[in-house]
Coordinates of C-alpha atoms (C1' of nucleotides) in Angstrom, one line a residue:
Chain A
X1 CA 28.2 -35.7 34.6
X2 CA 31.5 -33.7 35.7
X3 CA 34.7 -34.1 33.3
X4 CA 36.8 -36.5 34.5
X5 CA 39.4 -35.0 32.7
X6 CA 38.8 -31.9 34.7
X7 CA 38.7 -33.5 37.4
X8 CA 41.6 -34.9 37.0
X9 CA 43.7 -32.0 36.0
X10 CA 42.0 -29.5 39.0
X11 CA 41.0 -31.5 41.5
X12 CA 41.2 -28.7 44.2
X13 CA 38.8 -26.7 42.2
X14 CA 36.1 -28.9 42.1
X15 CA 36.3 -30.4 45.1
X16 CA 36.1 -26.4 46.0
X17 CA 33.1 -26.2 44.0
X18 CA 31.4 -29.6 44.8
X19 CA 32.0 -28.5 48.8
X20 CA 29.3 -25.7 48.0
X21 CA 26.7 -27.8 47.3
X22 CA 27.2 -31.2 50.6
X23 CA 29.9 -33.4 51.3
X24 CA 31.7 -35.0 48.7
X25 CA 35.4 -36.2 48.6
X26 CA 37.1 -37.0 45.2
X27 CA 39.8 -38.7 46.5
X28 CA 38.5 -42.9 45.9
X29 CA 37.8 -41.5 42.4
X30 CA 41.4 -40.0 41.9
X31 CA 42.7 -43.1 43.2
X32 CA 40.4 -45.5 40.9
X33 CA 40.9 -43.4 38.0
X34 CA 44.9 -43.8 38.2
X35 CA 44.5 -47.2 39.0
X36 CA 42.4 -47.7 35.4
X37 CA 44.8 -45.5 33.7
X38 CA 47.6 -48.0 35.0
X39 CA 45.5 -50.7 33.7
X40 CA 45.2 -49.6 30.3
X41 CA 48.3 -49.2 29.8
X42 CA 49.5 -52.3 30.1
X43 CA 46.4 -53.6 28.6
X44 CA 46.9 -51.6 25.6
X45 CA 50.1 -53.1 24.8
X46 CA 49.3 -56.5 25.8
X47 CA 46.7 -55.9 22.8
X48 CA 49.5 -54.5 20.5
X49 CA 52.1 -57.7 20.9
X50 CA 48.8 -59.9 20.1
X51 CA 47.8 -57.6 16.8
X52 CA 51.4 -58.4 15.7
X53 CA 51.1 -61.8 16.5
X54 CA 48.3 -62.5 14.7
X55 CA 49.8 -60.6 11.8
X56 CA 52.7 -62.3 11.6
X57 CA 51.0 -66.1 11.9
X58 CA 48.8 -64.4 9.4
X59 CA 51.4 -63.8 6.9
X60 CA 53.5 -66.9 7.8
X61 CA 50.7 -68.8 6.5
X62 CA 50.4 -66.9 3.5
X63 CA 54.2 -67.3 2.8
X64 CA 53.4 -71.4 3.1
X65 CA 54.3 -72.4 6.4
X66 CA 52.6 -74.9 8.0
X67 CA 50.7 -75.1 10.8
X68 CA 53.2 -76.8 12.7
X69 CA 56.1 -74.6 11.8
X70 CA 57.8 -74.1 15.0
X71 CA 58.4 -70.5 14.8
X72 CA 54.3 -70.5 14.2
X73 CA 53.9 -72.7 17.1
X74 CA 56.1 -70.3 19.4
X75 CA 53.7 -67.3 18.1
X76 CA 51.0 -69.2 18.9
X77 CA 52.1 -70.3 22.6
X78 CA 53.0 -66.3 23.4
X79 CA 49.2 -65.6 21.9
X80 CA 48.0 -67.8 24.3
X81 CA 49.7 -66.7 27.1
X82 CA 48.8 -63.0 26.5
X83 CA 45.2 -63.7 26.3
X84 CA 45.5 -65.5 29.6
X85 CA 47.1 -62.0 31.2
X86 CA 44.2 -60.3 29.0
X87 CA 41.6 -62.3 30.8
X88 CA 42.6 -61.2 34.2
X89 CA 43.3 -57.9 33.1
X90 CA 40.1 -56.8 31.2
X91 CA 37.5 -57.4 34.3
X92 CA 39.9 -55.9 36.7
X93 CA 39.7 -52.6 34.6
X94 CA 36.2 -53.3 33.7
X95 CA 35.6 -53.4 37.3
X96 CA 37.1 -50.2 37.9
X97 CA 35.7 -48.2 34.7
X98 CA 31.8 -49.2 36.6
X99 CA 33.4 -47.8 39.6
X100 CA 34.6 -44.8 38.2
X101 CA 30.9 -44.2 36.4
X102 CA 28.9 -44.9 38.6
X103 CA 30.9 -42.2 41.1
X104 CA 30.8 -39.7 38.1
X105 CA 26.6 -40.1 38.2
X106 CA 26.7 -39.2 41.8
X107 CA 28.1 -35.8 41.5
X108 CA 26.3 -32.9 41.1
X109 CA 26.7 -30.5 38.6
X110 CA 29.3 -27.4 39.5
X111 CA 27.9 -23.8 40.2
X112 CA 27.8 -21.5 37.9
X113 CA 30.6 -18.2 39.1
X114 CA 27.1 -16.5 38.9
X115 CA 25.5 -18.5 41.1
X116 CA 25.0 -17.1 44.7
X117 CA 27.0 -19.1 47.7
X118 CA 24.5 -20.1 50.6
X119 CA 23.1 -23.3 52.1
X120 CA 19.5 -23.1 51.8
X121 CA 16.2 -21.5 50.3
X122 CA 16.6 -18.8 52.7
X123 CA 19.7 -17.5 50.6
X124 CA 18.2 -17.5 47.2
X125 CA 18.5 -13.8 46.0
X126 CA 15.3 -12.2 44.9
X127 CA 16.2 -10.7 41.1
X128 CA 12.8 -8.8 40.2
X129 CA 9.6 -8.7 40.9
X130 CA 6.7 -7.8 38.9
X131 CA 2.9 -7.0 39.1
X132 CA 1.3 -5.7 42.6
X133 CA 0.6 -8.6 45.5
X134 CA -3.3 -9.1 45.6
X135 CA -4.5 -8.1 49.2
X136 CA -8.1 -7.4 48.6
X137 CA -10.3 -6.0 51.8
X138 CA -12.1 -9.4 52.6
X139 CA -10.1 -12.8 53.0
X140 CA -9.2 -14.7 49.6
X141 CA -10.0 -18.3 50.0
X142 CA -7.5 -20.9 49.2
X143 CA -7.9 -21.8 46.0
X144 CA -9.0 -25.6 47.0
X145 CA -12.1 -24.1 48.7
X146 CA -13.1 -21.6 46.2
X147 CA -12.4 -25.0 43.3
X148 CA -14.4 -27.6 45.5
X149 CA -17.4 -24.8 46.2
X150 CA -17.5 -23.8 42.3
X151 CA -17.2 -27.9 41.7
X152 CA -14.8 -27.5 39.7
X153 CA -11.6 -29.8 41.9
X154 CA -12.7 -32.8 44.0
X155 CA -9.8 -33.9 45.7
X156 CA -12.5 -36.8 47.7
X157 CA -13.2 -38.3 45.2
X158 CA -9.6 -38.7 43.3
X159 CA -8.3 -39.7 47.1
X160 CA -10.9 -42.3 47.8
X161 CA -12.3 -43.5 44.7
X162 CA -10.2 -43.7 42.0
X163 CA -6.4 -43.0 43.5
X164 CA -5.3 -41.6 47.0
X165 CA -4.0 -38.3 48.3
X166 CA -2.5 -36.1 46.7
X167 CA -4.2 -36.4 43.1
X168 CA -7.3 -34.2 41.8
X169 CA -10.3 -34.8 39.4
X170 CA -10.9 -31.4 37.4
X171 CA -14.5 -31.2 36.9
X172 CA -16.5 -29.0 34.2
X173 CA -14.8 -25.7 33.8
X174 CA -11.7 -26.7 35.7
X175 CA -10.9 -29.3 32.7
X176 CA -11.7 -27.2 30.7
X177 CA -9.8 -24.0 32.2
X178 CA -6.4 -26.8 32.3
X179 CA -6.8 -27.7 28.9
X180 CA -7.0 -24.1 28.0
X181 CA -3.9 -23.2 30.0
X182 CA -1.8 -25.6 28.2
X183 CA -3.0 -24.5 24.9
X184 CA -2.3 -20.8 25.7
X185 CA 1.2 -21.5 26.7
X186 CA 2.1 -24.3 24.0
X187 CA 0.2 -21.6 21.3
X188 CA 2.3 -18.5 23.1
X189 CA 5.7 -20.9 23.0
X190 CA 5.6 -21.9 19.3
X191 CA 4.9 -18.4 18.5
X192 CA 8.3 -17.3 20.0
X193 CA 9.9 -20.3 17.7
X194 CA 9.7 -23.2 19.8
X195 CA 8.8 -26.8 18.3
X196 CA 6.1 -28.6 19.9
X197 CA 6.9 -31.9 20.9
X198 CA 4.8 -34.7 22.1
X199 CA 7.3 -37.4 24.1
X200 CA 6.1 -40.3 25.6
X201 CA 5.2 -40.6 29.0
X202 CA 6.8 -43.8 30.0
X203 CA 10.7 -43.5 29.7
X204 CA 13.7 -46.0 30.1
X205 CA 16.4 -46.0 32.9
X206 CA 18.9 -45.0 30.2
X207 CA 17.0 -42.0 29.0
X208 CA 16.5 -40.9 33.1
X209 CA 20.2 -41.6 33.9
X210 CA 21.1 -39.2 30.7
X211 CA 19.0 -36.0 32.2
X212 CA 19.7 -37.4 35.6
X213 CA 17.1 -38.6 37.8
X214 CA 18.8 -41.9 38.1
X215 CA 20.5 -43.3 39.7
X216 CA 20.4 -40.7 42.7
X217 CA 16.1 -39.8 42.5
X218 CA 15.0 -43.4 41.9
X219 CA 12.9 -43.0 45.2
X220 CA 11.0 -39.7 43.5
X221 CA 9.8 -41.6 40.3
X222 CA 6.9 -44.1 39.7
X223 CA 8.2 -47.4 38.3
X224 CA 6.6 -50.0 35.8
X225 CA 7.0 -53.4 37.4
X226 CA 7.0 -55.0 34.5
X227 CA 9.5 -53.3 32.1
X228 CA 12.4 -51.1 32.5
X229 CA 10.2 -48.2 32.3
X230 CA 9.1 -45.1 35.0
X231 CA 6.8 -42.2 34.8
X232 CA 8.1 -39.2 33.4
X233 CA 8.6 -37.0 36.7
X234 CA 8.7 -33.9 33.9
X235 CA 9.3 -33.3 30.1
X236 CA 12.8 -32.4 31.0
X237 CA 13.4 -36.4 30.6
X238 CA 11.7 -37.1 26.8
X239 CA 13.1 -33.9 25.8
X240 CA 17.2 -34.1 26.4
X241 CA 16.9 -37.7 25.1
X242 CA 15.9 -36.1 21.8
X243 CA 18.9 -36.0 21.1
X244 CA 20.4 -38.5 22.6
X245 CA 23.9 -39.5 21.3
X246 CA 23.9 -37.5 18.6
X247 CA 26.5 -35.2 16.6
X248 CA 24.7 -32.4 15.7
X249 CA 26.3 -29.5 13.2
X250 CA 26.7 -25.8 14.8
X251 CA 24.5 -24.6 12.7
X252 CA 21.7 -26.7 13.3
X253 CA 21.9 -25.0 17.1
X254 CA 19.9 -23.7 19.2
X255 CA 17.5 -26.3 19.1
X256 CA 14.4 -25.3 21.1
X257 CA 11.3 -27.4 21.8
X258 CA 8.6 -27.4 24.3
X259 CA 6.2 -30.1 25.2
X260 CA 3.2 -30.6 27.5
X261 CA 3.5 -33.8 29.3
X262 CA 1.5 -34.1 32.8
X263 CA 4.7 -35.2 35.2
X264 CA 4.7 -37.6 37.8
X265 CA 6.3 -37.5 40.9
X266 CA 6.6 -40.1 44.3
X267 CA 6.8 -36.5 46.7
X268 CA 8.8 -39.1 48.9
X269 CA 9.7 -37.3 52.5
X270 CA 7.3 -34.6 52.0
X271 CA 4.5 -35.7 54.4
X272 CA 2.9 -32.9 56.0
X273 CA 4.3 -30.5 53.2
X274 CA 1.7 -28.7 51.0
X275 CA -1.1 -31.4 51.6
X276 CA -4.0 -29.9 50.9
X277 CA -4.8 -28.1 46.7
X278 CA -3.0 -28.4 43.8
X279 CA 0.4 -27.2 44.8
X280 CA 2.2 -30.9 45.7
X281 CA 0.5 -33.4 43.6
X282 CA 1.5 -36.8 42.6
X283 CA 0.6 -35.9 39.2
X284 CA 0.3 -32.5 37.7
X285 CA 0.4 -30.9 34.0
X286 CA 3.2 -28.9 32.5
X287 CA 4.3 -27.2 29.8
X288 CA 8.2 -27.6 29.5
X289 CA 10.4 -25.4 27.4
X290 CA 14.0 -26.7 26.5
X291 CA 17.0 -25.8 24.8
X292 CA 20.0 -27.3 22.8
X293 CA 23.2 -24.4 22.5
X294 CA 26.2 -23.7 21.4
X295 CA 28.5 -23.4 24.4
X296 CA 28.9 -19.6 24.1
X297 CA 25.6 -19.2 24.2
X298 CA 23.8 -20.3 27.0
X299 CA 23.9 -18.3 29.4
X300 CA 22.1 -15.6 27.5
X301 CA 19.6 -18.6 26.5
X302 CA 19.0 -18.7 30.1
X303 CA 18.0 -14.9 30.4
X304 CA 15.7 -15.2 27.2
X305 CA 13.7 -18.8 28.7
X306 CA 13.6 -17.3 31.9
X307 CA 11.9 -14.1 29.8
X308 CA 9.7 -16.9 27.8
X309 CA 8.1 -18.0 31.5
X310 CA 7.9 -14.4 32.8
X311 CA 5.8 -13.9 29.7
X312 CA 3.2 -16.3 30.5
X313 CA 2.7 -15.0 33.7
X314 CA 2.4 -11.6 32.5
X315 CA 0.2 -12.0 29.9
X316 CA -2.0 -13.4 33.0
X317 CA -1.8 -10.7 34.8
X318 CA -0.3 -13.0 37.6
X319 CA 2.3 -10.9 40.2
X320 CA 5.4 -12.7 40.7
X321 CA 9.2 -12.5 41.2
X322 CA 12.4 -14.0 40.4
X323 CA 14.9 -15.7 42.4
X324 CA 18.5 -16.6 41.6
X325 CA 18.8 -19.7 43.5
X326 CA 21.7 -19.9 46.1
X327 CA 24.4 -23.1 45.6
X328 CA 22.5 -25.0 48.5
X329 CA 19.1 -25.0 46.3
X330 CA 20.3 -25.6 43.1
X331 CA 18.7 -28.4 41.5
X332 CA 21.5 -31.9 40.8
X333 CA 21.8 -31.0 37.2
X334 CA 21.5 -26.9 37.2
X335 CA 24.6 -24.7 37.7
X336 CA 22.5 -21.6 37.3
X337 CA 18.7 -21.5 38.1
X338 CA 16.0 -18.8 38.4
X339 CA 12.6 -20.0 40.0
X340 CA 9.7 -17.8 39.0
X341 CA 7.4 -17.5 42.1
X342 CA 3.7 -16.6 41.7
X343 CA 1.9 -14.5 44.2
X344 CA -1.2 -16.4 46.3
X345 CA -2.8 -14.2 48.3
X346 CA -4.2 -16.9 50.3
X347 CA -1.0 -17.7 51.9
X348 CA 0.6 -14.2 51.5
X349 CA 3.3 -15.8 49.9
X350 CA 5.1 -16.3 46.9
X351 CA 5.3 -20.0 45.3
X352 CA 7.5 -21.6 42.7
X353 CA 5.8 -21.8 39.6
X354 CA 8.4 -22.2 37.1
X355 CA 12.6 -23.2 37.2
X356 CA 14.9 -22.3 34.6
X357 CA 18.2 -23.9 34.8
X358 CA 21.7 -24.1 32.9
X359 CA 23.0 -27.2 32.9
X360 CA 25.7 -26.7 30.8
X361 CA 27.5 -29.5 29.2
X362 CA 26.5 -31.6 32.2
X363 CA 23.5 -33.5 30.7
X364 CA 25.0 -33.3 27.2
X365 CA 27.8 -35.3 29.0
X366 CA 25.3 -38.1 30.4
X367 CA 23.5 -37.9 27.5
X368 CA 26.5 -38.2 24.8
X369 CA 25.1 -35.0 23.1
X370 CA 27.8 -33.2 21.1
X371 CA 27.8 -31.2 17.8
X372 CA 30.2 -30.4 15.4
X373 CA 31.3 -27.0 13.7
X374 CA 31.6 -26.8 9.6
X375 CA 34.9 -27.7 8.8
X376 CA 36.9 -28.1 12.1
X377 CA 38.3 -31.5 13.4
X378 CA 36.2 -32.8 16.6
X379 CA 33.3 -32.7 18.3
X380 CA 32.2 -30.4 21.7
X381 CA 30.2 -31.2 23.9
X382 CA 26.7 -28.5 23.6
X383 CA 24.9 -26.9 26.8
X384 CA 21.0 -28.1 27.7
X385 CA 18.4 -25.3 29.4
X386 CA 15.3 -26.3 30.9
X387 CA 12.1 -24.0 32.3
X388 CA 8.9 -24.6 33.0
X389 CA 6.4 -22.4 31.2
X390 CA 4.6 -23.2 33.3
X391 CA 3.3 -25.7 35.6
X392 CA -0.3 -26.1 34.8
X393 CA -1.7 -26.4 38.3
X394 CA -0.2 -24.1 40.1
X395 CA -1.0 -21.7 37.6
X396 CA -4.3 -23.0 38.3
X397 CA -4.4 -22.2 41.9
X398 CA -3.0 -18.7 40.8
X399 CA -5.8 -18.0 39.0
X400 CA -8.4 -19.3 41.4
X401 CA -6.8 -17.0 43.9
X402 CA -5.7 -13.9 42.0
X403 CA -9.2 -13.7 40.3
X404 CA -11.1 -14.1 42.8
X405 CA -14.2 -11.7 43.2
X406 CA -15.7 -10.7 46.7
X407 CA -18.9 -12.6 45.7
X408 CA -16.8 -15.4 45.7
X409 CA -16.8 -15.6 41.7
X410 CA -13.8 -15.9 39.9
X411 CA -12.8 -14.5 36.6
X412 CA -11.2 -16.1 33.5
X413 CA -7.9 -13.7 32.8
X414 CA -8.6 -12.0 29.5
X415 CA -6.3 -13.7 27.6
X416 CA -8.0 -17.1 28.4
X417 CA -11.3 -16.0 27.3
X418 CA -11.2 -16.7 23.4
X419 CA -10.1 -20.9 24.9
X420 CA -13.0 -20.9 27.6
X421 CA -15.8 -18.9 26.0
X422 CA -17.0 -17.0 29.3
X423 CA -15.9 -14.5 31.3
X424 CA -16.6 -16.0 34.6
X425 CA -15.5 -19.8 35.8
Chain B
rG1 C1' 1.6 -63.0 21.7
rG2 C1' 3.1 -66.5 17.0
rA3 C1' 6.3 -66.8 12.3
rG4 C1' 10.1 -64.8 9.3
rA5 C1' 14.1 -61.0 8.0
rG6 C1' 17.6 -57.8 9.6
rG7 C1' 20.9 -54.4 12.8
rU8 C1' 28.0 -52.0 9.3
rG9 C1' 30.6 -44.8 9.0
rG10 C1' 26.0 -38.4 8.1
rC11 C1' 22.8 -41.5 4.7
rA12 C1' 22.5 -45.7 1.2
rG13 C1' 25.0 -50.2 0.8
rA14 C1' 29.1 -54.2 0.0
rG15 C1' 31.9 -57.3 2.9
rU16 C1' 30.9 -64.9 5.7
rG17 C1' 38.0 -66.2 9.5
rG18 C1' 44.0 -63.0 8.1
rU19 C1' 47.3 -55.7 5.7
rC20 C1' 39.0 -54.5 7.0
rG21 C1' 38.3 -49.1 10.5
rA22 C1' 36.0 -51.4 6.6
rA23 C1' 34.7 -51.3 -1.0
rU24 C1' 31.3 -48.3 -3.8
rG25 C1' 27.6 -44.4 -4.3
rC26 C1' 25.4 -40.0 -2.3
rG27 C1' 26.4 -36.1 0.9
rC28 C1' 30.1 -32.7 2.9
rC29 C1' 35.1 -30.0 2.7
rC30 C1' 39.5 -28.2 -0.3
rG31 C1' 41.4 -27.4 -5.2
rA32 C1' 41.3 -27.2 -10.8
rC33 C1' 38.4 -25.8 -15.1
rU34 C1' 34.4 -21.4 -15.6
rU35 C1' 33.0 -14.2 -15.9
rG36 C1' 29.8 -16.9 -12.1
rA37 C1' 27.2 -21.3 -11.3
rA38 C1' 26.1 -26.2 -12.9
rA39 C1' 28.5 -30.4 -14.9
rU40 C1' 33.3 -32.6 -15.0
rC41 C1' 38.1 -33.8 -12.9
rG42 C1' 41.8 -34.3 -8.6
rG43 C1' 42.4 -34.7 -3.3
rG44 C1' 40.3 -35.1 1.5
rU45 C1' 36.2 -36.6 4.9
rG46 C1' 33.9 -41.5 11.5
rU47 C1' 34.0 -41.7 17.0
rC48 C1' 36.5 -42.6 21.6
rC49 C1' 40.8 -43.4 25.2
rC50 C1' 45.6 -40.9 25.4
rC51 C1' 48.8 -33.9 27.2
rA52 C1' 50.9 -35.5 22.5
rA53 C1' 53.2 -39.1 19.7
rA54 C1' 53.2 -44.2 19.6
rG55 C1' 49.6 -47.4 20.7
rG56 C1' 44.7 -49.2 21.7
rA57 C1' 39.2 -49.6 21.3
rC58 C1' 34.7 -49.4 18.4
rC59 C1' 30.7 -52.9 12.4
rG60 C1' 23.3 -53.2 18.0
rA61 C1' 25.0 -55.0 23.5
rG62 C1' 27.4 -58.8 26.3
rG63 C1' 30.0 -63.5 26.4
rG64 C1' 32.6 -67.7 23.7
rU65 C1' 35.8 -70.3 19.8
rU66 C1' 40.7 -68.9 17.5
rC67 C1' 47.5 -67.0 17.1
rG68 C1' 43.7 -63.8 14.5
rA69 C1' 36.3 -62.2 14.4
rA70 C1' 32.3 -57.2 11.0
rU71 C1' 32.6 -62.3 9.4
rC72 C1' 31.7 -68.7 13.3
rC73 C1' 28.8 -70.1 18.2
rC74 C1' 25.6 -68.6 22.6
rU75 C1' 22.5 -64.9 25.3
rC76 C1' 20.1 -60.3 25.3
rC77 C1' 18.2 -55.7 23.1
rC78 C1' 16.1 -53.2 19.0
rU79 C1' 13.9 -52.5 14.0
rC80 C1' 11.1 -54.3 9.8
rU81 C1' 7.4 -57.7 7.3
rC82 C1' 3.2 -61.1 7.9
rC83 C1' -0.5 -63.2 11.3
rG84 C1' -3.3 -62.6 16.0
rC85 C1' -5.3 -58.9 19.5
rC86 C1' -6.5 -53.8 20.0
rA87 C1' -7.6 -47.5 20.6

RNA sequence: GGAGAGGUGGCAGAGUGGUCGAAUGCGCCCGACUUGAAAUCGGGUGUCCCCAAAGGACCGAGGGUUCGAAUCCCUCCCUCUCCGCCA
């Protein structure tokens, strides 16, 4: 969520900024917010006369007036007449304050300075790359043909028997090679200092409204019909509702946890997009790596998380690069984000495998997430980071295509050996 | 799912209609004493709206009664205990 305050105060500047990433026009939420200002003004002192009303009829009493005292019965009368303003009053600004918030949960966060200008993917700007693109003399299969010939992925039967489209069964060493792939990365992640959390998979509409899925991405997330309760769509959720209205001391900061949760996502509007493997799943692991910072610091939190990823896919021997992403890509939260793409020599492509994002103090905002420095008066708002390190099963697919032998056989990267126990999948 | 208890400041915990935004203790900050520390003593210490002051709001959430609600009434949410079911 922006600063309203801000928004109030420079209104030029982020409407400037906003117009960078689609339409939006601040101007009903300039007008709202000056009408609720107005409104509280005159609420506020209609509230102040009735304190010193009640006061006063307070004290009369006291003194031994009674109850029929006329100066008490005039207090009285003017009491009554201001709580019949009040009641008129209060919904009109209530009215307006919903107004006003639900706006605020519509806008986008601002790009960072840092962050390129440009309207789509095609403008991202590549950082680095690292590792050599796998072109081996004869053709690399996909990595759903080599999984389904090794039996390892059987998208059939996940489609047909027990789900639909767009879901996998892992089978034998492909379990086994995903439950290894989390354990490397949650083992390499704690190493570096990270706490390993376990969230719950089900989360309220207040907790996704706080890291902001809701209320614009309500079509992307599975919902419980039941309760007031939706599929996490990734750990990113649990995670910044850690904290969730809490006052945390300067020195407690940074906070960083990571968590494996598998993530869940609808993939509304993109039929005929990535429809075959593991890339665009309705459900697929992750390993999620967050961070809670002191205002000054996060944007070299960003660099090291982006480094934490990168890690992962060195230590695999996987080639990849980096992009910054371009204004028109940015994610709604992110005002700075670097997507890790990992080579698949399949496709002779690069695909994302991991985002890191700053989201400054706009999810600390939603979620009420504010710490407080050692003997100074008030409280700041603190700046949230998210990556993925990484998603499981495209790292998966990675593998299956990146190790593949030209007998078809594909080898576990060294680093996974000690979790599989073989050298071959 | 059934029965009961309860939700108050960083924590613990008083407060059942009128200077209660809230006693007290712990914690924390400042100061005194001390070579230093501990102990002790004195003072301070919630959040939000508002440019600021003034003022206002906040005792789980929402509504009601009243001149006046942390305190009374209604609805909802959550937590705890016991029972049932269950991995």
């Amino acid at each position: 969520m922006l600063d309203l305050r801000q928004i109030r105060e420079q209104p030029e500047t982020v409407q400037a900024a906003l117009q960078q990433r689609g339409a939006y026009d601040l101007a009903p939420l300039l007008s709202l917010d000056q009408q609720q200002r107005q409104l509280e003004t005159r609420r506020s002192q209609l509230q102040a006369r009735s304190n010193e009303i009640g006061k006063r009829v307070g004290q009369a009493i006291k003194a031994g007036s009674g109850a029929s005292d006329p100066a008490i019965v005039a207090l009285k009368t003017e009491g009554n007449d201001i709580k019949a303003e009040l009641q008129t009053l209060e919904p009109e600004e209530r009215d307006i304050k919903t107004q006003i918030e639900a706006f605020l949960l519509t806008l986008p966060n601002l790009p960072s300075d840092s962050t390129p200008v440009g309207a789509s993917a095609d403008d991202n700007i590549e950082v680095r790359r690292w590792g050599e693109a796998y072109r081996p003399q004869s053709a690399v299969k996909p990595h759903w043909e080599i999984g389904e010939i090794l039996g390892i992925l059987d998208f059939k039967r996940a489609a047909e028997k027990i789900a639909q489209s767009r879901f996998v069964v892992l089978m034998g060493a492909g379990a086994a090679l995903e439950r290894a792939l989390i354990s490397f990365m949650l083992d390499r992640h704690t190493r570096a200092g990270y706490q390993e959390i376990l969230p719950p998979y089900l989360i309220n509409s207040a907790a996704l409204t706080a890291s902001g899925q809701l209320p614009k991405f309500a079509e992307e997330s599975f919902q419980c019909r039941h309760d007031d309760l939706w599929l996490t769509p990734t750990a990113e959720v649990p995670l910044t509702n850690l904290h969730r209205d809490d006052i945390l001391n300067a020195d407690q900061l940074p906070l960083r946890y990571c968590a494996y949760t598998p993530c869940f996502r609808r993939e509304a509007g993109s039929y005929g997009k990535d429809t075959r493997g593991l890339i665009r799943l309705h459900q697929f692991n992750k390993v999620e790596m967050y961070h809670f910072t002191h205002p000054d610091q996060s944007f070299i939190a960003l660099e090291n998380l982006v480094q934490d990823a990168e890690d992962i896919l060195q230590q695999l021997q996987l080639p990849y690069r980096v992009l910054a992403l371009c204004t028109g890509d940015l994610g709604f939260s992110s005002s700075k984000t670097y997507d890790l793409e990992v080579w698949m020599p399949s496709s002779d492509s690069y695909r994302e495998i991991s985002s890191c994002s700053n989201c400054l103090d706009f999810q600390a905002r939603r979620a009420n997430i504010r710490f407080k420095a050692s003997g100074q008066k008030g409280t700041q708002y603190l700046h949230t980071l998210n990556g993925s390190g990484l998603a499981i099963g495209r790292t998966m697919a990675a593998i299956l295509e990146n190790y593949q032998q030209a007998n078809g056989a594909v080898r576990v990267p060294e680093v996974l050996q000690p979790y599989l126990g073989r050298e071959y999948l």
